[in-house]
Amino acid sequence: TADPSIADILGWHEQGQTTSSALVAAYLDRIETYDKPHDGRPGLASVIAVNPEPLALPRTLDAERAAGRLRGPLHGVPILIKDNIGTVDMPTTNGSVAFATYRTHQDATVTRRLREAGAIIIAKANLSEFAWTSVNSESSLRGQARNPYDPSRTTTGSSGGSASAVAAGFAPASLGSDTSGSIRNPANHQALVGLRPTHGLVSLAGVTAQVSVMDTVGPMTRTVRDTALLLDVLAGSDPRDAYTADSDAHRPASYVGALRDDALQGAPIGVVTN
């Protein structure tokens, strides 16, 4: 599969067809090839920074899998996150040169939950500076993120780098944030599944706020099942975010378990031609 889903990768791991180290190396090579200017093309500029020790954790995860120990449902899955989401091992820049070297003292809650589930955060994604606009994703630190389907066209924003990276095959999934379309618009423009969770379902602790009573963090993936896999990891109450106090009462036992193959049977589907 040229651009595997999370489910594909988990299946490969279970069958011994790949390793976390090999996957991360392949994704890093793809980022190096296409995110920077190349062959007279501008490059996608969807990534602000790559993990400074990209293969250390994958090697550990590979050893744990070989020993029969799995950290969680995303063990060994590479993921990108938008660079307004806090990470202790990489700067959290919000796309601004003013915060180019800024380090948080602890991971955002969503970052911690990804790590505890076994995910590998390989890079931080470009965004409109401070997630300020949904029109595009241009930052003073990295410039304009570009649409991999046509680099002359917009990714929209503000999570355009997160969407562009997944569409370009830099990882099977990413996290974005959404105040008024910042996940939904880029997912639409890059042919992805993008979910804006109900406010308060997913913690915002450690995420740079735009409008805290409206902001959400959500997944951007290639499939509905992958989105459900990530939501199972991300959703839930968090003492660091009072808005999530009722989250556990409103989430199912499993979002993946709630999926149905016949969910759209009989539903009318409109096709937009212009």
mmCIF file of C-alpha atoms in Angstrom:
data_model
loop_
_atom_site.group_PDB
_atom_site.id
_atom_site.type_symbol
_atom_site.label_atom_id
_atom_site.label_comp_id
_atom_site.label_asym_id
_atom_site.label_seq_id
_atom_site.Cartn_x
_atom_site.Cartn_y
_atom_site.Cartn_z
ATOM 1 C CA THR A 1 0.000 0.000 0.000
ATOM 2 C CA ALA A 2 1.515 3.298 -1.100
ATOM 3 C CA ASP A 3 -0.159 5.322 1.674
ATOM 4 C CA PRO A 4 -1.135 2.878 4.415
ATOM 5 C CA SER A 5 -3.764 3.544 7.032
ATOM 6 C CA ILE A 6 -3.200 3.061 10.743
ATOM 7 C CA ALA A 7 -5.153 -0.187 10.461
ATOM 8 C CA ASP A 8 -2.828 -1.335 7.650
ATOM 9 C CA ILE A 9 0.258 -0.584 9.741
ATOM 10 C CA LEU A 10 -1.112 -2.377 12.792
ATOM 11 C CA GLY A 11 -1.822 -5.396 10.599
ATOM 12 C CA TRP A 12 1.711 -5.360 9.201
ATOM 13 C CA HIS A 13 3.105 -5.252 12.736
ATOM 14 C CA GLU A 14 0.956 -8.180 13.838
ATOM 15 C CA GLN A 15 2.103 -10.231 10.834
ATOM 16 C CA GLY A 16 5.768 -9.296 11.269
ATOM 17 C CA GLN A 17 5.890 -7.594 7.875
ATOM 18 C CA THR A 18 7.536 -4.374 9.071
ATOM 19 C CA THR A 19 9.109 -2.662 12.058
ATOM 20 C CA SER A 20 8.554 0.729 13.632
ATOM 21 C CA SER A 21 12.141 1.671 12.786
ATOM 22 C CA ALA A 22 11.661 0.852 9.103
ATOM 23 C CA LEU A 23 8.389 2.773 8.928
ATOM 24 C CA VAL A 24 9.794 5.891 10.574
ATOM 25 C CA ALA A 25 12.874 5.823 8.343
ATOM 26 C CA ALA A 26 10.657 5.595 5.260
ATOM 27 C CA TYR A 27 8.438 8.466 6.378
ATOM 28 C CA LEU A 28 11.433 10.646 7.252
ATOM 29 C CA ASP A 29 12.905 9.980 3.820
ATOM 30 C CA ARG A 30 9.628 11.050 2.221
ATOM 31 C CA ILE A 31 9.527 14.240 4.302
ATOM 32 C CA GLU A 32 13.114 15.036 3.305
ATOM 33 C CA THR A 33 12.311 14.458 -0.359
ATOM 34 C CA TYR A 34 9.062 16.356 -0.747
ATOM 35 C CA ASP A 35 8.711 18.885 2.064
ATOM 36 C CA LYS A 36 11.684 20.970 0.971
ATOM 37 C CA PRO A 37 12.163 22.627 -2.450
ATOM 38 C CA HIS A 38 13.148 20.022 -5.040
ATOM 39 C CA ASP A 39 13.427 19.680 -8.817
ATOM 40 C CA GLY A 40 12.296 23.257 -9.384
ATOM 41 C CA ARG A 41 9.271 22.788 -7.136
ATOM 42 C CA PRO A 42 8.700 24.776 -3.933
ATOM 43 C CA GLY A 43 8.180 21.828 -1.583
ATOM 44 C CA LEU A 44 5.134 21.346 0.611
ATOM 45 C CA ALA A 45 6.400 23.134 3.746
ATOM 46 C CA SER A 46 3.945 21.075 5.784
ATOM 47 C CA VAL A 47 6.458 20.252 8.539
ATOM 48 C CA ILE A 48 8.002 22.735 10.938
ATOM 49 C CA ALA A 49 10.313 20.353 12.788
ATOM 50 C CA VAL A 50 11.220 16.666 12.760
ATOM 51 C CA ASN A 51 11.778 14.744 15.977
ATOM 52 C CA PRO A 52 15.467 15.275 16.862
ATOM 53 C CA GLU A 53 15.900 11.605 17.869
ATOM 54 C CA PRO A 54 13.525 9.970 15.408
ATOM 55 C CA LEU A 55 14.720 6.362 15.681
ATOM 56 C CA ALA A 56 15.332 6.036 19.432
ATOM 57 C CA LEU A 57 11.724 5.320 20.398
ATOM 58 C CA PRO A 58 10.977 3.094 17.361
ATOM 59 C CA ARG A 59 13.875 0.805 18.289
ATOM 60 C CA THR A 60 12.537 0.539 21.843
ATOM 61 C CA LEU A 61 9.024 -0.180 20.579
ATOM 62 C CA ASP A 62 10.343 -2.838 18.214
ATOM 63 C CA ALA A 63 12.145 -4.553 21.100
ATOM 64 C CA GLU A 64 9.038 -4.400 23.263
ATOM 65 C CA ARG A 65 6.901 -5.921 20.502
ATOM 66 C CA ALA A 66 9.442 -8.697 19.995
ATOM 67 C CA ALA A 67 9.190 -9.420 23.722
ATOM 68 C CA GLY A 68 5.393 -9.563 23.523
ATOM 69 C CA ARG A 69 4.759 -6.234 25.274
ATOM 70 C CA LEU A 70 2.523 -3.580 23.687
ATOM 71 C CA ARG A 71 2.043 -0.140 25.201
ATOM 72 C CA GLY A 72 -1.387 0.367 23.669
ATOM 73 C CA PRO A 73 -3.520 0.348 20.515
ATOM 74 C CA LEU A 74 -1.134 2.594 18.543
ATOM 75 C CA HIS A 75 2.083 0.731 19.366
ATOM 76 C CA GLY A 76 4.637 1.672 16.698
ATOM 77 C CA VAL A 77 2.373 3.973 14.636
ATOM 78 C CA PRO A 78 4.012 7.219 13.400
ATOM 79 C CA ILE A 79 1.892 10.380 13.749
ATOM 80 C CA LEU A 80 2.371 14.119 13.176
ATOM 81 C CA ILE A 81 0.831 16.788 15.391
ATOM 82 C CA LYS A 82 0.085 20.446 14.787
ATOM 83 C CA ASP A 83 2.726 22.755 16.239
ATOM 84 C CA ASN A 84 0.389 24.469 18.680
ATOM 85 C CA ILE A 85 0.213 21.210 20.669
ATOM 86 C CA GLY A 86 2.789 20.977 23.433
ATOM 87 C CA THR A 87 5.730 18.549 23.243
ATOM 88 C CA VAL A 88 8.614 18.394 25.695
ATOM 89 C CA ASP A 89 11.032 16.883 23.167
ATOM 90 C CA MET A 90 10.457 19.444 20.393
ATOM 91 C CA PRO A 91 9.755 23.182 20.404
ATOM 92 C CA THR A 92 6.118 24.252 20.322
ATOM 93 C CA THR A 93 6.333 27.249 18.022
ATOM 94 C CA ASN A 94 2.761 28.046 16.964
ATOM 95 C CA GLY A 95 4.397 28.754 13.617
ATOM 96 C CA SER A 96 5.996 31.949 14.902
ATOM 97 C CA VAL A 97 9.644 32.985 14.759
ATOM 98 C CA ALA A 98 9.067 34.518 18.193
ATOM 99 C CA PHE A 99 8.618 31.004 19.626
ATOM 100 C CA ALA A 100 11.140 29.196 17.426
ATOM 101 C CA THR A 101 12.978 27.699 20.419
ATOM 102 C CA TYR A 102 10.190 27.672 23.003
ATOM 103 C CA ARG A 103 9.904 24.444 25.022
ATOM 104 C CA THR A 104 6.974 23.481 27.202
ATOM 105 C CA HIS A 105 7.674 21.915 30.597
ATOM 106 C CA GLN A 106 5.207 19.075 29.999
ATOM 107 C CA ASP A 107 3.431 17.409 27.112
ATOM 108 C CA ALA A 108 -0.091 18.411 26.176
ATOM 109 C CA THR A 109 -2.567 15.831 27.417
ATOM 110 C CA VAL A 110 -3.280 14.630 23.871
ATOM 111 C CA THR A 111 0.457 14.246 23.287
ATOM 112 C CA ARG A 112 0.811 12.187 26.459
ATOM 113 C CA ARG A 113 -2.130 9.987 25.521
ATOM 114 C CA LEU A 114 -0.656 9.304 22.081
ATOM 115 C CA ARG A 115 2.674 8.340 23.638
ATOM 116 C CA GLU A 116 1.021 6.109 26.255
ATOM 117 C CA ALA A 117 -0.845 4.351 23.432
ATOM 118 C CA GLY A 118 2.489 3.612 21.743
ATOM 119 C CA ALA A 119 2.366 6.225 18.980
ATOM 120 C CA ILE A 120 5.567 7.802 17.627
ATOM 121 C CA ILE A 121 5.392 11.578 17.139
ATOM 122 C CA ILE A 122 7.772 12.017 14.246
ATOM 123 C CA ALA A 123 7.225 15.705 13.463
ATOM 124 C CA LYS A 124 5.351 18.942 14.226
ATOM 125 C CA ALA A 125 3.167 20.305 11.440
ATOM 126 C CA ASN A 126 2.970 23.798 9.952
ATOM 127 C CA LEU A 127 -0.079 25.987 10.592
ATOM 128 C CA SER A 128 -1.348 29.473 10.083
ATOM 129 C CA GLU A 129 0.537 31.481 12.666
ATOM 130 C CA PHE A 130 -1.064 31.023 16.095
ATOM 131 C CA ALA A 131 -3.890 29.201 14.257
ATOM 132 C CA TRP A 132 -5.240 32.619 13.410
ATOM 133 C CA THR A 133 -6.987 32.000 10.074
ATOM 134 C CA SER A 134 -8.768 29.201 8.243
ATOM 135 C CA VAL A 135 -8.005 30.707 4.808
ATOM 136 C CA ASN A 136 -4.492 29.289 4.528
ATOM 137 C CA SER A 137 -1.628 27.865 6.586
ATOM 138 C CA GLU A 138 1.208 30.367 6.396
ATOM 139 C CA SER A 139 3.605 30.927 9.269
ATOM 140 C CA SER A 140 6.552 33.247 9.782
ATOM 141 C CA LEU A 141 8.646 30.236 10.758
ATOM 142 C CA ARG A 142 8.011 27.919 7.790
ATOM 143 C CA GLY A 143 6.098 29.910 5.196
ATOM 144 C CA GLN A 144 3.119 28.695 3.194
ATOM 145 C CA ALA A 145 2.064 25.061 3.514
ATOM 146 C CA ARG A 146 1.108 23.703 0.093
ATOM 147 C CA ASN A 147 -1.496 21.284 -1.156
ATOM 148 C CA PRO A 148 0.177 18.064 -2.382
ATOM 149 C CA TYR A 149 -2.518 17.541 -5.034
ATOM 150 C CA ASP A 150 -1.662 20.918 -6.588
ATOM 151 C CA PRO A 151 1.006 23.065 -4.863
ATOM 152 C CA SER A 152 -0.467 26.193 -6.452
ATOM 153 C CA ARG A 153 -3.657 25.673 -4.455
ATOM 154 C CA THR A 154 -4.341 26.341 -0.800
ATOM 155 C CA THR A 155 -4.313 23.812 2.004
ATOM 156 C CA THR A 156 -6.698 26.177 3.827
ATOM 157 C CA GLY A 157 -6.110 26.430 7.545
ATOM 158 C CA SER A 158 -5.280 26.601 10.179
ATOM 159 C CA SER A 159 -4.303 22.912 10.314
ATOM 160 C CA GLY A 160 -3.143 22.897 6.692
ATOM 161 C CA GLY A 161 0.268 21.450 7.458
ATOM 162 C CA SER A 162 -1.296 18.536 9.341
ATOM 163 C CA ALA A 163 -3.582 17.776 6.390
ATOM 164 C CA SER A 164 -0.938 18.276 3.715
ATOM 165 C CA ALA A 165 1.461 15.938 5.522
ATOM 166 C CA VAL A 166 -1.036 13.072 5.684
ATOM 167 C CA ALA A 167 -2.166 13.590 2.088
ATOM 168 C CA ALA A 168 1.494 13.534 0.989
ATOM 169 C CA GLY A 169 2.156 10.267 2.818
ATOM 170 C CA PHE A 170 4.380 11.695 5.576
ATOM 171 C CA ALA A 171 2.431 9.690 8.189
ATOM 172 C CA PRO A 172 -0.860 7.811 8.271
ATOM 173 C CA ALA A 173 -2.496 10.393 10.544
ATOM 174 C CA SER A 174 -2.082 13.725 12.265
ATOM 175 C CA LEU A 175 -3.688 15.899 14.901
ATOM 176 C CA GLY A 176 -5.077 19.340 14.174
ATOM 177 C CA SER A 177 -7.064 21.893 16.140
ATOM 178 C CA ASP A 178 -10.340 23.519 15.160
ATOM 179 C CA THR A 179 -11.957 26.760 16.290
ATOM 180 C CA SER A 180 -14.120 27.524 13.256
ATOM 181 C CA GLY A 181 -13.171 25.093 10.509
ATOM 182 C CA SER A 182 -9.454 24.541 11.047
ATOM 183 C CA ILE A 183 -9.699 20.729 10.890
ATOM 184 C CA ARG A 184 -12.711 20.453 8.612
ATOM 185 C CA ASN A 185 -11.515 22.798 5.857
ATOM 186 C CA PRO A 186 -8.006 21.321 5.399
ATOM 187 C CA ALA A 187 -9.415 17.767 5.526
ATOM 188 C CA ASN A 188 -11.874 18.726 2.790
ATOM 189 C CA HIS A 189 -9.179 20.294 0.595
ATOM 190 C CA GLN A 190 -6.812 17.329 1.002
ATOM 191 C CA ALA A 191 -9.402 14.528 0.637
ATOM 192 C CA LEU A 192 -9.073 13.304 4.228
ATOM 193 C CA VAL A 193 -11.345 12.332 7.079
ATOM 194 C CA GLY A 194 -11.198 15.212 9.544
ATOM 195 C CA LEU A 195 -13.180 15.271 12.774
ATOM 196 C CA ARG A 196 -13.948 18.238 14.983
ATOM 197 C CA PRO A 197 -14.947 16.558 18.270
ATOM 198 C CA THR A 198 -17.624 18.089 20.452
ATOM 199 C CA HIS A 199 -16.039 20.770 22.632
ATOM 200 C CA GLY A 200 -14.982 19.211 25.931
ATOM 201 C CA LEU A 201 -14.667 15.656 24.628
ATOM 202 C CA VAL A 202 -10.884 15.932 24.086
ATOM 203 C CA SER A 203 -8.568 17.811 26.442
ATOM 204 C CA LEU A 204 -7.065 21.137 25.404
ATOM 205 C CA ALA A 205 -4.505 21.164 28.227
ATOM 206 C CA GLY A 206 -1.128 22.107 26.778
ATOM 207 C CA VAL A 207 -2.601 23.369 23.494
ATOM 208 C CA THR A 208 -2.205 27.063 22.643
ATOM 209 C CA ALA A 209 -5.690 28.523 22.897
ATOM 210 C CA GLN A 210 -7.372 30.512 20.142
ATOM 211 C CA VAL A 211 -10.852 30.703 21.692
ATOM 212 C CA SER A 212 -10.893 28.290 24.626
ATOM 213 C CA VAL A 213 -14.695 27.954 24.735
ATOM 214 C CA MET A 214 -14.703 26.849 21.082
ATOM 215 C CA ASP A 215 -11.341 25.146 20.444
ATOM 216 C CA THR A 216 -11.082 21.408 19.920
ATOM 217 C CA VAL A 217 -8.295 18.961 19.029
ATOM 218 C CA GLY A 218 -9.101 16.202 16.583
ATOM 219 C CA PRO A 219 -7.695 13.610 14.173
ATOM 220 C CA MET A 220 -7.036 13.867 10.442
ATOM 221 C CA THR A 221 -6.734 10.497 8.717
ATOM 222 C CA ARG A 222 -7.409 8.602 5.490
ATOM 223 C CA THR A 223 -10.249 6.467 6.828
ATOM 224 C CA VAL A 224 -13.173 6.661 9.233
ATOM 225 C CA ARG A 225 -11.828 3.637 11.123
ATOM 226 C CA ASP A 226 -8.484 5.382 11.720
ATOM 227 C CA THR A 227 -10.319 8.434 13.031
ATOM 228 C CA ALA A 228 -12.232 6.212 15.453
ATOM 229 C CA LEU A 229 -8.985 4.517 16.550
ATOM 230 C CA LEU A 230 -7.476 7.890 17.425
ATOM 231 C CA LEU A 231 -10.620 9.162 19.140
ATOM 232 C CA ASP A 232 -10.604 6.073 21.371
ATOM 233 C CA VAL A 233 -7.156 7.189 22.554
ATOM 234 C CA LEU A 234 -7.780 10.939 22.777
ATOM 235 C CA ALA A 235 -11.265 11.330 24.249
ATOM 236 C CA GLY A 236 -11.875 11.457 27.972
ATOM 237 C CA SER A 237 -11.881 13.669 31.024
ATOM 238 C CA ASP A 238 -8.724 15.437 32.164
ATOM 239 C CA PRO A 239 -8.204 17.250 35.494
ATOM 240 C CA ARG A 240 -6.039 19.759 33.608
ATOM 241 C CA ASP A 241 -9.044 20.857 31.508
ATOM 242 C CA ALA A 242 -12.292 21.655 33.338
ATOM 243 C CA TYR A 243 -14.254 21.610 30.070
ATOM 244 C CA THR A 244 -13.762 17.822 29.908
ATOM 245 C CA ALA A 245 -15.410 17.132 33.270
ATOM 246 C CA ASP A 246 -18.417 15.419 31.651
ATOM 247 C CA SER A 247 -16.503 13.809 28.795
ATOM 248 C CA ASP A 248 -16.482 10.246 30.117
ATOM 249 C CA ALA A 249 -20.270 10.259 30.507
ATOM 250 C CA HIS A 250 -20.755 11.036 26.833
ATOM 251 C CA ARG A 251 -18.297 8.676 25.128
ATOM 252 C CA PRO A 252 -19.058 5.095 24.094
ATOM 253 C CA ALA A 253 -17.032 2.154 25.300
ATOM 254 C CA SER A 254 -15.302 2.237 21.912
ATOM 255 C CA TYR A 255 -15.696 4.440 18.846
ATOM 256 C CA VAL A 256 -14.240 1.671 16.711
ATOM 257 C CA GLY A 257 -16.753 -0.756 18.164
ATOM 258 C CA ALA A 258 -19.590 1.598 17.218
ATOM 259 C CA LEU A 259 -18.674 1.579 13.504
ATOM 260 C CA ARG A 260 -21.040 -0.219 11.127
ATOM 261 C CA ASP A 261 -20.287 -1.321 7.579
ATOM 262 C CA ASP A 262 -23.889 -0.595 6.564
ATOM 263 C CA ALA A 263 -24.138 2.812 8.242
ATOM 264 C CA LEU A 264 -24.690 4.624 4.920
ATOM 265 C CA GLN A 265 -27.021 2.065 3.393
ATOM 266 C CA GLY A 266 -29.938 3.919 1.842
ATOM 267 C CA ALA A 267 -28.464 7.357 2.541
ATOM 268 C CA PRO A 268 -28.643 9.931 -0.281
ATOM 269 C CA ILE A 269 -25.229 11.215 -1.375
ATOM 270 C CA GLY A 270 -24.797 14.523 -3.196
ATOM 271 C CA VAL A 271 -21.938 15.052 -5.652
ATOM 272 C CA VAL A 272 -20.577 18.598 -5.961
ATOM 273 C CA THR A 273 -19.327 19.115 -9.521
ATOM 274 C CA ASN A 274 -18.108 22.727 -9.245
#
